PDB file of C-alpha atoms in Angstrom:
ATOM      1  CA  MET A   1     111.522 120.075  91.617  1.00 80.00           C
ATOM      2  CA  ASN A   2     110.691 121.921  94.831  1.00 89.00           C
ATOM      3  CA  LEU A   3     109.226 120.010  97.755  1.00 96.00           C
ATOM      4  CA  ASP A   4     107.515 121.800 100.589  1.00 98.00           C
ATOM      5  CA  PRO A   5     109.792 121.676 103.651  1.00 98.00           C
ATOM      6  CA  PHE A   6     106.939 120.276 105.772  1.00 98.00           C
ATOM      7  CA  TYR A   7     106.171 116.711 104.654  1.00 98.00           C
ATOM      8  CA  LEU A   8     103.281 115.191 106.601  1.00 98.00           C
ATOM      9  CA  ILE A   9     102.763 111.402 106.567  1.00 98.00           C
ATOM     10  CA  VAL A  10      99.425 109.971 107.725  1.00 98.00           C
ATOM     11  CA  ASP A  11      97.653 106.607 107.689  1.00 97.00           C
ATOM     12  CA  SER A  12      94.133 107.724 106.775  1.00 98.00           C
ATOM     13  CA  THR A  13      92.198 110.395 104.917  1.00 98.00           C
ATOM     14  CA  ALA A  14      90.647 111.371 108.245  1.00 98.00           C
ATOM     15  CA  TRP A  15      93.972 113.016 109.095  1.00 98.00           C
ATOM     16  CA  ILE A  16      94.090 114.830 105.753  1.00 98.00           C
ATOM     17  CA  GLU A  17      90.556 116.077 106.377  1.00 98.00           C
ATOM     18  CA  ARG A  18      91.645 117.433 109.769  1.00 98.00           C
ATOM     19  CA  LEU A  19      95.018 118.890 108.904  1.00 98.00           C
ATOM     20  CA  ALA A  20      95.099 119.917 105.242  1.00 98.00           C
ATOM     21  CA  PRO A  21      92.820 122.936 105.859  1.00 98.00           C
ATOM     22  CA  LEU A  22      95.481 124.318 108.222  1.00 98.00           C
ATOM     23  CA  GLY A  23      97.856 124.913 105.337  1.00 98.00           C
ATOM     24  CA  VAL A  24      99.563 121.544 104.781  1.00 98.00           C
ATOM     25  CA  ARG A  25     101.029 121.550 101.272  1.00 98.00           C
ATOM     26  CA  LEU A  26     102.579 118.064 101.071  1.00 98.00           C
ATOM     27  CA  VAL A  27     101.115 114.856 102.476  1.00 98.00           C
ATOM     28  CA  GLN A  28     101.794 111.172 102.029  1.00 98.00           C
ATOM     29  CA  LEU A  29      98.992 108.669 102.501  1.00 98.00           C
ATOM     30  CA  ARG A  30     100.610 105.557 103.930  1.00 98.00           C
ATOM     31  CA  ILE A  31      98.099 102.765 104.547  1.00 97.00           C
ATOM     32  CA  LYS A  32      99.371  99.266 105.229  1.00 90.00           C
ATOM     33  CA  ASP A  33      96.438  97.033 106.174  1.00 89.00           C
ATOM     34  CA  LEU A  34      93.353  97.591 104.052  1.00 95.00           C
ATOM     35  CA  ASP A  35      91.747  95.627 101.231  1.00 96.00           C
ATOM     36  CA  GLU A  36      91.844  96.939  97.669  1.00 96.00           C
ATOM     37  CA  SER A  37      88.379  98.454  97.649  1.00 97.00           C
ATOM     38  CA  GLY A  38      89.089 100.219 100.938  1.00 97.00           C
ATOM     39  CA  LEU A  39      92.438 101.472  99.657  1.00 98.00           C
ATOM     40  CA  ARG A  40      90.862 102.747  96.436  1.00 98.00           C
ATOM     41  CA  ALA A  41      88.218 104.636  98.378  1.00 98.00           C
ATOM     42  CA  GLU A  42      90.841 106.203 100.657  1.00 98.00           C
ATOM     43  CA  ILE A  43      93.081 107.229  97.757  1.00 98.00           C
ATOM     44  CA  ARG A  44      90.133 108.674  95.865  1.00 98.00           C
ATOM     45  CA  LYS A  45      89.003 110.682  98.885  1.00 98.00           C
ATOM     46  CA  ALA A  46      92.532 111.846  99.667  1.00 98.00           C
ATOM     47  CA  LYS A  47      92.993 113.029  96.095  1.00 98.00           C
ATOM     48  CA  ALA A  48      89.809 115.094  96.267  1.00 98.00           C
ATOM     49  CA  LEU A  49      90.718 116.578  99.653  1.00 98.00           C
ATOM     50  CA  CYS A  50      94.204 117.517  98.517  1.00 98.00           C
ATOM     51  CA  ALA A  51      92.879 119.107  95.333  1.00 98.00           C
ATOM     52  CA  ARG A  52      90.469 121.197  97.433  1.00 98.00           C
ATOM     53  CA  HIS A  53      93.240 122.444  99.714  1.00 98.00           C
ATOM     54  CA  GLN A  54      96.057 122.877  97.164  1.00 97.00           C
ATOM     55  CA  CYS A  55      98.037 120.108  98.794  1.00 98.00           C
ATOM     56  CA  GLN A  56     100.326 117.676  96.956  1.00 98.00           C
ATOM     57  CA  LEU A  57      99.282 114.069  97.603  1.00 98.00           C
ATOM     58  CA  ILE A  58     101.891 111.297  97.582  1.00 98.00           C
ATOM     59  CA  VAL A  59     100.581 107.722  97.654  1.00 98.00           C
ATOM     60  CA  ASN A  60     102.791 105.249  99.485  1.00 98.00           C
ATOM     61  CA  ASP A  61     103.418 101.817  97.930  1.00 96.00           C
ATOM     62  CA  HIS A  62     100.147 101.300  96.046  1.00 97.00           C
ATOM     63  CA  TRP A  63     101.375 102.405  92.630  1.00 98.00           C
ATOM     64  CA  ARG A  64      98.829 100.473  90.553  1.00 97.00           C
ATOM     65  CA  LEU A  65      95.917 102.079  92.377  1.00 98.00           C
ATOM     66  CA  ALA A  66      97.646 105.472  92.220  1.00 98.00           C
ATOM     67  CA  ILE A  67      97.857 105.152  88.425  1.00 98.00           C
ATOM     68  CA  GLU A  68      94.271 103.958  88.107  1.00 98.00           C
ATOM     69  CA  GLU A  69      92.987 106.792  90.311  1.00 98.00           C
ATOM     70  CA  GLY A  70      94.891 109.459  88.381  1.00 98.00           C
ATOM     71  CA  CYS A  71      97.336 110.398  91.125  1.00 98.00           C
ATOM     72  CA  ASP A  72     100.605 112.043  90.140  1.00 97.00           C
ATOM     73  CA  PHE A  73     103.105 111.130  92.888  1.00 98.00           C
ATOM     74  CA  ILE A  74     104.065 107.925  94.682  1.00 98.00           C
ATOM     75  CA  HIS A  75     106.612 106.882  97.298  1.00 98.00           C
ATOM     76  CA  LEU A  76     108.221 103.458  97.369  1.00 98.00           C
ATOM     77  CA  GLY A  77     110.372 101.686  99.924  1.00 95.00           C
ATOM     78  CA  GLN A  78     113.275  99.601  98.650  1.00 93.00           C
ATOM     79  CA  GLU A  79     111.394  96.301  98.724  1.00 92.00           C
ATOM     80  CA  ASP A  80     108.378  97.839  97.012  1.00 93.00           C
ATOM     81  CA  MET A  81     110.637  99.358  94.384  1.00 94.00           C
ATOM     82  CA  GLN A  82     112.038  95.943  93.491  1.00 92.00           C
ATOM     83  CA  ALA A  83     108.514  94.639  92.899  1.00 93.00           C
ATOM     84  CA  ALA A  84     107.160  97.716  91.097  1.00 96.00           C
ATOM     85  CA  ASP A  85     106.936  98.219  87.341  1.00 97.00           C
ATOM     86  CA  LEU A  86     109.006 101.392  87.146  1.00 96.00           C
ATOM     87  CA  SER A  87     108.594 101.763  83.406  1.00 96.00           C
ATOM     88  CA  ARG A  88     104.814 101.678  83.777  1.00 97.00           C
ATOM     89  CA  ILE A  89     105.022 104.229  86.604  1.00 97.00           C
ATOM     90  CA  ARG A  90     107.085 106.555  84.437  1.00 96.00           C
ATOM     91  CA  ALA A  91     104.886 105.998  81.397  1.00 97.00           C
ATOM     92  CA  ALA A  92     101.895 107.090  83.489  1.00 97.00           C
ATOM     93  CA  GLY A  93     103.730 110.332  84.305  1.00 97.00           C
ATOM     94  CA  LEU A  94     103.967 109.760  88.049  1.00 98.00           C
ATOM     95  CA  ARG A  95     106.688 111.422  90.053  1.00 98.00           C
ATOM     96  CA  LEU A  96     108.571 109.063  92.350  1.00 98.00           C
ATOM     97  CA  GLY A  97     110.131 109.291  95.800  1.00 98.00           C
ATOM     98  CA  LEU A  98     112.319 106.520  97.214  1.00 98.00           C
ATOM     99  CA  SER A  99     113.439 105.539 100.722  1.00 97.00           C
ATOM    100  CA  THR A 100     117.100 104.926 101.516  1.00 97.00           C
ATOM    101  CA  HIS A 101     118.890 103.821 104.688  1.00 95.00           C
ATOM    102  CA  ASP A 102     122.425 102.844 103.582  1.00 95.00           C
ATOM    103  CA  ASP A 103     124.941 103.167 100.750  1.00 96.00           C
ATOM    104  CA  ALA A 104     123.668 100.205  98.751  1.00 96.00           C
ATOM    105  CA  GLU A 105     120.107 101.481  98.853  1.00 96.00           C
ATOM    106  CA  LEU A 106     121.240 104.956  97.830  1.00 97.00           C
ATOM    107  CA  GLU A 107     123.067 103.572  94.785  1.00 97.00           C
ATOM    108  CA  THR A 108     119.967 101.583  93.832  1.00 97.00           C
ATOM    109  CA  ALA A 109     117.769 104.643  94.238  1.00 97.00           C
ATOM    110  CA  LEU A 110     120.060 106.972  92.260  1.00 97.00           C
ATOM    111  CA  ALA A 111     120.081 104.525  89.346  1.00 97.00           C
ATOM    112  CA  VAL A 112     116.307 104.973  89.043  1.00 95.00           C
ATOM    113  CA  LYS A 113     116.589 108.791  88.914  1.00 96.00           C
ATOM    114  CA  PRO A 114     113.739 109.511  91.365  1.00 98.00           C
ATOM    115  CA  ASP A 115     112.171 112.909  91.953  1.00 98.00           C
ATOM    116  CA  TYR A 116     113.318 112.874  95.566  1.00 98.00           C
ATOM    117  CA  ILE A 117     115.274 110.606  97.900  1.00 98.00           C
ATOM    118  CA  ALA A 118     114.413 110.085 101.577  1.00 98.00           C
ATOM    119  CA  LEU A 119     116.981 109.259 104.259  1.00 97.00           C
ATOM    120  CA  GLY A 120     116.094 107.828 107.661  1.00 95.00           C
ATOM    121  CA  PRO A 121     115.875 107.385 110.485  1.00 94.00           C
ATOM    122  CA  ILE A 122     117.690 110.582 111.379  1.00 96.00           C
ATOM    123  CA  TYR A 123     116.912 110.196 115.092  1.00 94.00           C
ATOM    124  CA  PRO A 124     115.495 107.239 117.033  1.00 88.00           C
ATOM    125  CA  THR A 125     111.897 106.646 116.021  1.00 79.00           C
ATOM    126  CA  ILE A 126     108.970 104.899 117.650  1.00 69.00           C
ATOM    127  CA  LEU A 127     107.043 104.450 114.395  1.00 61.00           C
ATOM    128  CA  LYS A 128     108.458 101.035 113.550  1.00 57.00           C
ATOM    129  CA  GLN A 129     111.357  98.740 114.376  1.00 59.00           C
ATOM    130  CA  MET A 130     114.347  99.702 112.251  1.00 60.00           C
ATOM    131  CA  LYS A 131     117.425  97.615 111.606  1.00 68.00           C
ATOM    132  CA  TRP A 132     119.386 100.812 110.922  1.00 71.00           C
ATOM    133  CA  ALA A 133     120.887 102.968 113.632  1.00 79.00           C
ATOM    134  CA  PRO A 134     119.952 106.647 113.659  1.00 91.00           C
ATOM    135  CA  GLN A 135     121.700 108.337 110.736  1.00 92.00           C
ATOM    136  CA  GLY A 136     122.436 111.672 112.406  1.00 94.00           C
ATOM    137  CA  LEU A 137     122.868 115.108 110.882  1.00 96.00           C
ATOM    138  CA  GLU A 138     126.281 114.375 109.338  1.00 95.00           C
ATOM    139  CA  ARG A 139     124.755 111.688 107.138  1.00 96.00           C
ATOM    140  CA  ILE A 140     122.239 114.229 105.826  1.00 98.00           C
ATOM    141  CA  GLY A 141     125.124 116.330 104.545  1.00 97.00           C
ATOM    142  CA  GLU A 142     126.789 113.316 102.960  1.00 97.00           C
ATOM    143  CA  TRP A 143     123.572 112.225 101.250  1.00 97.00           C
ATOM    144  CA  LYS A 144     122.886 115.751 100.015  1.00 98.00           C
ATOM    145  CA  ARG A 145     126.282 115.929  98.346  1.00 98.00           C
ATOM    146  CA  ARG A 146     125.621 112.613  96.623  1.00 98.00           C
ATOM    147  CA  VAL A 147     122.042 113.190  95.508  1.00 98.00           C
ATOM    148  CA  ALA A 148     122.096 116.874  94.530  1.00 97.00           C
ATOM    149  CA  PRO A 149     120.279 118.378  92.732  1.00 97.00           C
ATOM    150  CA  THR A 150     117.628 115.755  93.619  1.00 98.00           C
ATOM    151  CA  PRO A 151     115.671 116.926  96.691  1.00 98.00           C
ATOM    152  CA  LEU A 152     116.494 115.151  99.965  1.00 98.00           C
ATOM    153  CA  VAL A 153     113.822 114.317 102.548  1.00 98.00           C
ATOM    154  CA  ALA A 154     114.848 113.642 106.142  1.00 98.00           C
ATOM    155  CA  ILE A 155     112.634 111.342 108.209  1.00 97.00           C
ATOM    156  CA  GLY A 156     112.666 109.698 111.625  1.00 95.00           C
ATOM    157  CA  GLY A 157     112.311 111.205 115.076  1.00 94.00           C
ATOM    158  CA  LEU A 158     111.884 114.752 113.841  1.00 97.00           C
ATOM    159  CA  ASN A 159     110.183 117.545 115.764  1.00 97.00           C
ATOM    160  CA  PRO A 160     110.148 121.347 115.473  1.00 97.00           C
ATOM    161  CA  GLU A 161     113.121 121.683 117.836  1.00 97.00           C
ATOM    162  CA  ARG A 162     115.297 119.572 115.507  1.00 97.00           C
ATOM    163  CA  LEU A 163     114.439 121.349 112.265  1.00 98.00           C
ATOM    164  CA  GLU A 164     117.238 123.923 112.403  1.00 98.00           C
ATOM    165  CA  GLY A 165     119.852 121.167 112.466  1.00 98.00           C
ATOM    166  CA  VAL A 166     118.095 119.058 109.838  1.00 98.00           C
ATOM    167  CA  PHE A 167     117.789 121.872 107.299  1.00 98.00           C
ATOM    168  CA  GLY A 168     121.190 123.270 108.216  1.00 98.00           C
ATOM    169  CA  ALA A 169     122.702 119.884 107.371  1.00 98.00           C
ATOM    170  CA  GLY A 170     121.218 119.979 103.887  1.00 98.00           C
ATOM    171  CA  ALA A 171     117.723 118.454 103.933  1.00 98.00           C
ATOM    172  CA  ASP A 172     115.167 120.013 101.600  1.00 98.00           C
ATOM    173  CA  SER A 173     112.111 118.626 103.389  1.00 98.00           C
ATOM    174  CA  ALA A 174     111.396 117.164 106.837  1.00 98.00           C
ATOM    175  CA  ALA A 175     108.938 114.276 107.080  1.00 98.00           C
ATOM    176  CA  VAL A 176     106.873 113.766 110.201  1.00 98.00           C
ATOM    177  CA  VAL A 177     104.476 111.116 111.449  1.00 95.00           C
ATOM    178  CA  THR A 178     104.134 110.525 115.187  1.00 95.00           C
ATOM    179  CA  ASP A 179     105.204 113.990 116.377  1.00 97.00           C
ATOM    180  CA  ILE A 180     101.871 115.134 114.987  1.00 98.00           C
ATOM    181  CA  THR A 181      99.597 112.086 115.007  1.00 97.00           C
ATOM    182  CA  LEU A 182     100.428 111.162 118.614  1.00 96.00           C
ATOM    183  CA  ASN A 183     100.400 114.729 119.846  1.00 97.00           C
ATOM    184  CA  ALA A 184      97.735 115.745 122.370  1.00 98.00           C
ATOM    185  CA  ASP A 185      96.766 118.593 120.003  1.00 98.00           C
ATOM    186  CA  PRO A 186      97.625 117.570 116.415  1.00 98.00           C
ATOM    187  CA  GLU A 187      96.188 120.773 114.938  1.00 98.00           C
ATOM    188  CA  ALA A 188      98.320 123.012 117.135  1.00 98.00           C
ATOM    189  CA  ARG A 189     101.405 120.897 116.411  1.00 98.00           C
ATOM    190  CA  THR A 190     100.706 121.082 112.677  1.00 98.00           C
ATOM    191  CA  ARG A 191     100.494 124.876 112.860  1.00 98.00           C
ATOM    192  CA  GLU A 192     103.807 124.892 114.738  1.00 98.00           C
ATOM    193  CA  TRP A 193     105.447 122.795 112.011  1.00 98.00           C
ATOM    194  CA  ILE A 194     104.103 125.094 109.297  1.00 98.00           C
ATOM    195  CA  GLU A 195     105.367 128.155 111.124  1.00 98.00           C
ATOM    196  CA  LYS A 196     108.789 126.644 111.911  1.00 98.00           C
ATOM    197  CA  THR A 197     109.367 125.468 108.303  1.00 98.00           C
ATOM    198  CA  ASP A 198     108.213 128.718 106.701  1.00 97.00           C
ATOM    199  CA  ARG A 199     111.735 130.142 106.461  1.00 96.00           C
ATOM    200  CA  TRP A 200     112.783 127.248 104.188  1.00 97.00           C
ATOM    201  CA  ARG A 201     109.713 127.527 101.971  1.00 94.00           C
TER     202      ARG A 201
END
């Protein structure tokens, strides 16, 4: 499976509405604090927006709603994976991405045979408190050797200036959150990401 090298992660469909028309081809909707009806509405709207703009939608965590709403791709963290019904997810035909941060988590993820594996944080990140130290570029190469041919997503502290090293180390896709959502001009930053990742597309 080929992942677009530019992997945008946002916390609302408002961001998808703003940025997908610019040429985003891969976006994860990651919403943490919303009731079920609100989540369902956001997922439904995100699915429609992504279909309109030829963008692959990945739903974070909420696998039951993703199945019910006819989505085709989800992402799970390690804790969410332990609680999820993986056989039901597979039976519904959903593709699956999994987060990893250390050797034990990688072994757990590989046993599930996901469609991609994410490694993070590569660099220090302000998105959330992490108990793991920054992984660095060398770890990307190690993970790539262990997961190949499964695609590898790098996440954590990434920006356009760091992409050469990230892809050179072996990542197939670079995930970004705050470098775009906290930028003074998110649209311009998104265009920069699309342009900078084009050579790996």
